[in-house]
Coordinates of C-alpha atoms in Angstrom, one line a residue:
M1292 CA 82.8 1.9 -93.9
S1293 CA 83.8 5.5 -94.7
A1294 CA 83.4 6.8 -98.2
T1295 CA 86.6 6.8 -100.4
E1296 CA 88.0 10.0 -101.9
Q1297 CA 87.0 8.8 -105.3
E1298 CA 83.4 8.3 -104.1
L1299 CA 83.3 11.7 -102.6
N1300 CA 84.7 13.4 -105.7
A1301 CA 82.1 11.6 -107.9
F1302 CA 79.4 12.7 -105.5
R1303 CA 80.6 16.3 -105.6
Q1304 CA 80.3 16.3 -109.4
Q1305 CA 76.8 14.8 -109.2
V1306 CA 75.7 17.6 -106.8
S1307 CA 77.3 20.3 -108.9
A1308 CA 75.5 19.1 -112.0
W1309 CA 72.2 18.9 -110.2
L1310 CA 72.6 22.5 -108.8
A1311 CA 73.6 23.8 -112.2
D1312 CA 70.4 22.3 -113.7
N1313 CA 68.0 23.2 -110.9
K1314 CA 69.2 26.6 -109.6
P1315 CA 66.1 28.7 -109.6
A1316 CA 65.9 31.7 -112.0
D1317 CA 65.7 35.2 -110.6
P1318 CA 62.0 35.4 -109.4
G1319 CA 61.8 39.2 -110.1
F1320 CA 61.5 40.2 -106.4
L1321 CA 63.9 40.7 -103.6
L1322 CA 65.1 37.5 -102.0
P1323 CA 66.2 37.4 -98.4
Q1324 CA 69.9 37.4 -97.6
S1325 CA 69.3 35.2 -94.6
F1326 CA 66.4 33.3 -93.0
M1327 CA 65.9 36.4 -90.8
E1328 CA 64.5 38.5 -93.6
V1329 CA 61.7 36.2 -94.8
G1330 CA 58.9 38.8 -94.6
T1331 CA 56.3 38.1 -97.3
E1332 CA 54.2 35.1 -98.4
Q1333 CA 55.8 35.5 -101.9
Q1334 CA 59.3 35.0 -100.5
L1335 CA 58.1 32.2 -98.2
E1336 CA 56.5 30.1 -100.9
F1337 CA 59.5 30.6 -103.3
L1338 CA 61.9 29.4 -100.6
R1339 CA 59.6 26.6 -99.4
E1340 CA 59.4 25.2 -102.9
W1341 CA 63.2 25.4 -103.3
Q1342 CA 63.9 23.7 -99.9
Y1343 CA 61.5 20.9 -100.8
R1344 CA 63.3 20.3 -104.1
V1345 CA 66.6 20.1 -102.4
W1346 CA 65.3 17.6 -99.9
N1347 CA 63.4 15.6 -102.5
A1348 CA 66.6 15.3 -104.5
G1349 CA 68.3 13.8 -101.3
Y1350 CA 70.5 16.8 -100.6
L1351 CA 69.1 18.0 -97.2
G1352 CA 69.3 16.2 -93.9
M1353 CA 71.6 13.6 -95.4
A1354 CA 73.0 12.6 -92.0
W1355 CA 69.6 12.4 -90.3
P1356 CA 68.0 9.0 -89.8
K1357 CA 66.3 7.6 -92.9
E1358 CA 63.2 6.6 -91.0
Y1359 CA 62.5 10.3 -90.2
G1360 CA 63.1 11.7 -93.7
G1361 CA 66.9 11.9 -93.7
G1362 CA 69.5 10.2 -95.8
G1363 CA 71.3 8.1 -93.2
V1364 CA 74.7 8.7 -94.6
E1365 CA 78.0 10.2 -93.3
P1366 CA 77.9 13.9 -92.5
V1367 CA 80.7 14.5 -95.0
F1368 CA 78.2 14.1 -97.9
Q1369 CA 76.1 17.0 -96.5
S1370 CA 79.2 19.1 -96.1
I1371 CA 80.0 18.6 -99.8
V1372 CA 76.4 19.6 -100.7
D1373 CA 76.7 22.8 -98.6
Q1374 CA 80.0 23.7 -100.2
E1375 CA 78.6 23.3 -103.7
M1376 CA 75.4 25.3 -102.8
R1377 CA 77.6 28.2 -101.7
R1378 CA 79.7 27.8 -104.9
H1379 CA 76.6 27.9 -107.1
A1380 CA 75.1 30.8 -105.1
V1381 CA 71.7 29.1 -104.8
P1382 CA 68.9 30.5 -102.6
I1383 CA 68.9 29.8 -98.9
C1384 CA 67.1 26.9 -97.2
F1385 CA 64.9 29.1 -95.1
N1386 CA 63.7 26.8 -92.2
V1387 CA 66.9 27.3 -90.3
I1388 CA 65.6 27.2 -86.7
G1389 CA 64.2 23.8 -87.5
L1390 CA 67.1 22.5 -89.6
G1391 CA 69.9 23.9 -87.4
W1392 CA 68.6 24.0 -83.8
A1393 CA 65.3 22.3 -83.1
G1394 CA 66.0 19.4 -85.4
P1395 CA 69.4 18.5 -84.0
L1396 CA 68.1 18.8 -80.5
I1397 CA 65.2 16.5 -81.2
N1398 CA 67.5 14.1 -83.0
H1399 CA 69.9 14.0 -80.0
I1400 CA 67.6 13.9 -77.0
G1401 CA 64.0 13.6 -78.3
S1402 CA 61.8 10.6 -77.9
E1403 CA 61.1 8.3 -80.8
E1404 CA 57.6 9.8 -80.9
E1405 CA 59.0 13.4 -81.1
K1406 CA 61.4 12.4 -83.9
A1407 CA 58.5 10.8 -85.9
R1408 CA 56.3 13.8 -85.3
Y1409 CA 58.6 16.6 -86.1
L1410 CA 61.7 15.8 -88.1
K1411 CA 60.4 15.1 -91.6
G1412 CA 58.3 18.3 -91.7
I1413 CA 61.4 20.3 -90.8
L1414 CA 63.3 18.9 -93.8
T1415 CA 60.5 19.3 -96.3
G1416 CA 59.8 22.9 -95.2
E1417 CA 56.1 22.1 -94.5
D1418 CA 56.6 22.7 -90.7
I1419 CA 58.3 26.1 -90.0
W1420 CA 59.9 26.6 -86.6
C1421 CA 60.7 29.7 -84.6
Q1422 CA 62.4 30.3 -81.3
G1423 CA 60.9 31.7 -78.1
F1424 CA 63.8 32.6 -75.9
S1425 CA 64.4 36.3 -75.7
E1426 CA 61.9 38.7 -73.9
P1427 CA 61.5 42.4 -74.3
D1428 CA 62.3 43.3 -70.7
H1429 CA 65.3 41.0 -70.1
G1430 CA 67.7 41.4 -73.0
S1431 CA 70.5 38.9 -72.9
D1432 CA 69.5 37.8 -69.4
L1433 CA 67.9 34.6 -70.7
G1434 CA 67.9 32.9 -67.3
N1435 CA 65.5 35.6 -66.0
A1436 CA 62.7 34.7 -68.6
Q1437 CA 59.3 35.5 -67.1
T1438 CA 56.9 34.0 -69.6
R1439 CA 54.8 31.6 -67.4
A1440 CA 53.5 28.1 -68.2
V1441 CA 51.1 26.7 -65.6
R1442 CA 50.0 23.1 -65.7
D1443 CA 46.2 22.6 -66.0
G1444 CA 45.4 18.9 -66.5
D1445 CA 46.6 17.8 -70.0
E1446 CA 47.6 21.4 -70.9
Y1447 CA 49.8 24.3 -70.0
I1448 CA 48.4 27.8 -69.9
V1449 CA 51.0 30.2 -71.2
N1450 CA 51.2 34.0 -70.6
G1451 CA 54.0 36.4 -71.5
T1452 CA 55.9 37.9 -74.4
K1453 CA 58.8 36.8 -76.6
I1454 CA 60.7 38.9 -79.0
W1455 CA 62.9 38.5 -82.1
T1456 CA 61.0 35.3 -82.9
T1457 CA 62.2 34.9 -86.5
M1458 CA 59.3 33.9 -88.8
G1459 CA 57.0 33.6 -85.8
N1460 CA 54.1 34.8 -88.0
F1461 CA 54.6 31.9 -90.4
A1462 CA 55.7 29.2 -87.9
K1463 CA 53.8 26.0 -86.9
Y1464 CA 56.0 25.3 -83.9
M1465 CA 58.2 27.2 -81.4
I1466 CA 61.0 26.1 -79.2
L1467 CA 59.8 27.8 -76.1
L1468 CA 61.5 28.5 -72.8
A1469 CA 59.0 29.3 -70.0
R1470 CA 58.9 29.5 -66.2
T1471 CA 56.9 26.7 -64.6
N1472 CA 58.1 27.3 -61.1
P1473 CA 58.5 30.9 -60.1
N1474 CA 59.5 29.9 -56.5
A1475 CA 62.5 27.8 -57.4
E1476 CA 65.6 28.6 -55.3
R1477 CA 67.7 29.1 -58.4
K1478 CA 66.0 31.0 -61.2
Y1479 CA 67.4 28.5 -63.8
D1480 CA 65.7 25.6 -62.0
G1481 CA 62.2 27.2 -62.6
L1482 CA 62.4 27.0 -66.4
S1483 CA 61.0 24.4 -68.7
F1484 CA 61.4 23.7 -72.4
F1485 CA 58.5 23.2 -74.8
L1486 CA 58.0 22.2 -78.4
S1487 CA 55.0 24.4 -78.6
P1488 CA 52.5 24.7 -81.4
M1489 CA 52.0 28.2 -82.6
Q1490 CA 48.6 28.0 -84.3
V1491 CA 46.4 28.0 -81.2
P1492 CA 44.1 30.6 -79.7
G1493 CA 45.9 33.1 -77.5
I1494 CA 49.2 33.3 -79.5
D1495 CA 49.7 36.4 -81.5
A1496 CA 52.9 37.0 -83.5
R1497 CA 53.2 40.6 -84.7
P1498 CA 55.9 41.4 -87.4
I1499 CA 58.6 43.9 -86.6
R1500 CA 59.9 46.3 -89.3
K1501 CA 63.7 46.3 -89.3
I1502 CA 66.2 49.1 -90.2
T1503 CA 66.4 47.5 -93.7
G1504 CA 62.7 48.2 -94.2
E1505 CA 62.1 44.5 -94.3
Y1506 CA 60.4 42.1 -91.9
G1507 CA 61.4 38.7 -90.6
F1508 CA 61.3 39.2 -86.8
T1509 CA 58.1 39.2 -84.7
E1510 CA 57.1 40.0 -81.2
T1511 CA 54.9 37.1 -79.9
F1512 CA 52.3 37.5 -77.2
F1513 CA 50.8 34.7 -75.2
T1514 CA 47.5 35.4 -73.6
D1515 CA 46.0 32.3 -71.7
A1516 CA 47.3 30.2 -74.6
R1517 CA 46.7 26.5 -74.0
I1518 CA 49.3 24.1 -75.3
P1519 CA 49.3 20.3 -74.9
A1520 CA 51.3 19.0 -71.9
D1521 CA 53.0 16.4 -74.0
C1522 CA 54.9 19.2 -75.9
L1523 CA 57.1 19.6 -72.7
M1524 CA 60.6 18.3 -73.6
G1525 CA 62.3 16.5 -70.8
A1526 CA 60.9 17.2 -67.3
E1527 CA 59.8 20.4 -65.7
G1528 CA 62.8 22.4 -64.4
Q1529 CA 65.2 21.0 -67.1
G1530 CA 64.5 23.9 -69.5
W1531 CA 67.8 25.8 -68.8
K1532 CA 69.9 22.8 -69.5
I1533 CA 68.0 22.0 -72.8
A1534 CA 68.1 25.7 -73.9
M1535 CA 71.9 25.8 -73.4
Q1536 CA 72.3 22.7 -75.5
T1537 CA 70.1 24.4 -78.2
L1538 CA 72.3 27.5 -78.1
Q1539 CA 75.4 25.3 -78.8
Y1540 CA 73.8 24.4 -82.1
E1541 CA 72.9 28.0 -82.8
R1542 CA 76.4 29.2 -82.0
G1543 CA 78.1 26.5 -84.2
A1544 CA 79.7 24.6 -81.3
E1545 CA 77.7 21.4 -81.8
A1546 CA 77.2 19.3 -85.0
G1547 CA 74.0 17.8 -86.2
A1548 CA 72.4 20.4 -88.4
A1549 CA 70.5 19.2 -91.5
G1550 CA 72.6 21.4 -93.8
G1551 CA 71.7 23.9 -96.5
L1552 CA 72.5 27.6 -96.7
A1553 CA 71.2 29.8 -93.9
F1554 CA 72.8 33.0 -95.3
V1555 CA 73.9 34.4 -98.6
R1556 CA 77.6 33.9 -98.1
V1557 CA 79.5 37.2 -98.7
L1558 CA 83.2 36.7 -99.2
I1559 CA 86.1 39.2 -99.5
N1560 CA 86.5 38.2 -103.2
D1561 CA 82.9 39.4 -103.8
M1562 CA 83.9 42.8 -102.4
I1563 CA 87.1 42.9 -104.5
E1564 CA 85.1 42.3 -107.6
E1565 CA 82.8 45.2 -106.5
L1566 CA 85.8 47.5 -106.2
R1567 CA 87.4 46.8 -109.6
D1568 CA 85.7 49.6 -111.4
M1569 CA 85.7 52.1 -108.6
T1570 CA 88.0 55.1 -108.7
R1571 CA 89.3 57.8 -106.4
D1572 CA 90.9 61.0 -107.7
G1573 CA 90.9 59.4 -111.1
E1574 CA 92.9 56.4 -110.1
P1575 CA 91.6 52.8 -109.6
L1576 CA 90.7 52.4 -105.9
L1577 CA 92.4 49.0 -105.8
R1578 CA 95.8 50.8 -106.4
D1579 CA 95.4 52.9 -103.3
P1580 CA 98.1 51.5 -100.8
V1581 CA 95.9 52.1 -97.8
V1582 CA 93.0 50.3 -99.3
R1583 CA 95.2 47.5 -100.4
D1584 CA 96.6 47.1 -96.9
Q1585 CA 93.1 47.1 -95.3
L1586 CA 92.0 44.5 -97.9
V1587 CA 95.0 42.2 -97.1
Q1588 CA 94.1 42.4 -93.4
L1589 CA 90.6 41.3 -94.2
I1590 CA 91.8 38.5 -96.5
M1591 CA 94.0 37.1 -93.8
E1592 CA 91.2 37.2 -91.3
E1593 CA 88.8 35.4 -93.6
K1594 CA 91.4 32.8 -94.4
A1595 CA 92.2 32.3 -90.7
N1596 CA 88.5 31.8 -89.9
A1597 CA 88.2 29.2 -92.6
L1598 CA 91.2 27.3 -91.3
C1599 CA 89.8 27.5 -87.8
E1600 CA 86.7 25.7 -89.0
K1601 CA 88.9 22.9 -90.3
R1602 CA 91.1 22.9 -87.2
G1603 CA 88.1 22.7 -84.9
A1604 CA 87.1 19.4 -86.4
I1605 CA 90.5 17.8 -85.4
Q1606 CA 90.3 17.0 -81.7
A1607 CA 94.1 16.6 -81.3
L1608 CA 94.6 20.2 -82.4
G1609 CA 92.4 21.6 -79.7
T1610 CA 93.8 20.1 -76.5
D1611 CA 95.3 23.4 -75.3
Y1612 CA 91.9 25.1 -75.0
P1613 CA 89.2 22.5 -75.7
F1614 CA 86.2 23.8 -77.6
S1615 CA 87.8 27.2 -77.9
L1616 CA 87.4 27.3 -81.7
Q1617 CA 83.8 26.1 -81.6
L1618 CA 82.8 28.5 -78.8
S1619 CA 84.5 31.4 -80.6
H1620 CA 83.0 30.5 -84.0
K1621 CA 79.9 32.7 -83.8
L1622 CA 81.8 35.7 -82.4
R1623 CA 84.6 35.6 -84.9
F1624 CA 82.4 35.2 -88.0
S1625 CA 79.7 37.7 -87.1
E1626 CA 82.1 40.4 -86.1
Y1627 CA 84.3 39.8 -89.2
G1628 CA 81.2 40.0 -91.4
R1629 CA 80.1 43.3 -89.8
R1630 CA 83.5 45.0 -90.3
M1631 CA 84.0 43.7 -93.8
R1632 CA 80.5 44.9 -95.0
Q1633 CA 81.0 48.2 -93.3
F1634 CA 84.4 48.6 -95.1
A1635 CA 82.7 47.9 -98.4
V1636 CA 80.0 50.5 -97.8
G1637 CA 82.6 53.1 -96.6
L1638 CA 84.7 52.7 -99.8
Q1639 CA 81.7 53.9 -101.9
G1640 CA 82.0 57.4 -100.5
A1641 CA 78.9 59.4 -100.8
A1642 CA 77.2 56.6 -102.7
G1643 CA 77.4 54.5 -99.5
G1644 CA 74.4 56.6 -98.3
L1645 CA 72.2 55.2 -101.1
Y1646 CA 70.0 52.1 -100.5
V1647 CA 67.9 49.5 -102.1
G1648 CA 65.4 51.2 -104.4
D1649 CA 67.8 54.1 -105.3
A1650 CA 68.5 54.1 -109.0
Q1651 CA 72.1 55.1 -108.5
A1652 CA 72.9 52.6 -105.7
R1653 CA 75.8 50.3 -106.5
Q1654 CA 74.7 46.7 -107.0
G1655 CA 71.2 47.8 -106.1
G1656 CA 72.3 48.6 -102.5
F1657 CA 73.5 45.0 -101.9
W1658 CA 76.3 46.0 -99.5
Q1659 CA 74.3 48.5 -97.5
R1660 CA 71.6 45.9 -97.1
A1661 CA 74.1 43.2 -96.2
Y1662 CA 75.7 45.6 -93.6
F1663 CA 72.4 46.3 -91.9
N1664 CA 71.3 42.7 -91.9
N1665 CA 74.5 41.5 -90.4
F1666 CA 73.7 43.2 -87.1
S1667 CA 71.1 40.4 -86.4
T1668 CA 74.0 37.9 -86.4
T1669 CA 75.9 39.9 -83.8
I1670 CA 72.9 39.9 -81.5
G1671 CA 71.0 36.6 -82.2
G1672 CA 72.3 33.5 -80.3
G1673 CA 73.9 35.7 -77.7
T1674 CA 75.3 39.2 -78.4
S1675 CA 79.0 39.6 -79.2
Q1676 CA 79.5 40.9 -75.6
V1677 CA 77.9 37.8 -74.1
Q1678 CA 80.0 35.6 -76.5
A1679 CA 83.2 37.3 -75.3
N1680 CA 82.2 36.6 -71.7
I1681 CA 81.6 32.9 -72.5
I1682 CA 85.0 32.6 -74.1
A1683 CA 86.7 34.4 -71.2
E1684 CA 85.0 32.3 -68.5
H1685 CA 84.7 28.8 -70.1
V1686 CA 87.8 28.8 -72.3
L1687 CA 90.3 31.0 -70.6
G1688 CA 89.1 30.4 -67.1
L1689 CA 88.9 34.1 -66.2
P1690 CA 86.6 35.1 -63.2
K1691 CA 83.1 36.3 -63.8

């Protein structure tokens, strides 16, 4: 039986009260704006403790099965929690690749043994997950991955390199796409998918310093690394199909995520508040007609994106172009975020050139940092160009 509106309202009040009482105090050091900036042990332990508290209170993985650490309730309850977490501006739940991609995949197609082995550790934050898809020499050509996995008895021997493996240096597991048959007629048929352990000899994850000055990404080297054969998901040669299903979770086109905040949500209202005390030629910047026009355009776009999220959940409203809203979700939100943050930095004039650590930087360089960090969202999970091609081909039916 579905929950009543009265029950949902009561639950929302309960969640709000818990968050108000349990929101962590400022730790005195820089917290990540997303899971892609977790670069220090200090940040990691703070966020791991916070995620555990959220899960232990029953507010994470609420729609996942009870027997694997979830709550076993309707997804609407988790949606309410996520909304309230954004409203209370609490820290992120950092284990996003587990919570949002690996976990839903294991929940949907994993064996009972895999569910029992992996799901609870994802929710508690004990088991950190990373993603081994992209490679240095192949860019967005994921189907041409060359990392090799060769069967040797009860193990696979893995050799190759993966890049942009977020939190790879902290991770216990990796969702790994590797080539098990280099002679397959179609390159996609030679790929297999592994739930690979990371803490084994021959795997070396080296942090990459980003333009923000922070870390979070790694380049991961496999040198005769031996991983158990039973971490193969599905059968050999099914890796491309499983990887594409995983990317549907990453791009927001499939449900099933455990919940929690993956990013510090930055809204147009936050930028308007930042502009209230800014002046240009002695006049408040918000009175400038050009600035006001640009702000209104951004407000309309943000509202349209929010309405598209709601519309995408109503099947009858998507019959003209099925899955168009879900498939375009990642492209719309990441590109909007980039332009909105760039606009906020540009309005600061010369002060826009200051950064975190500069005493005169507005809001401690928040908007500059947010702008630089947003580039990872326009690249990860498929670049904006790749996403535009997916929409053109699979929604509009245009030729390749």
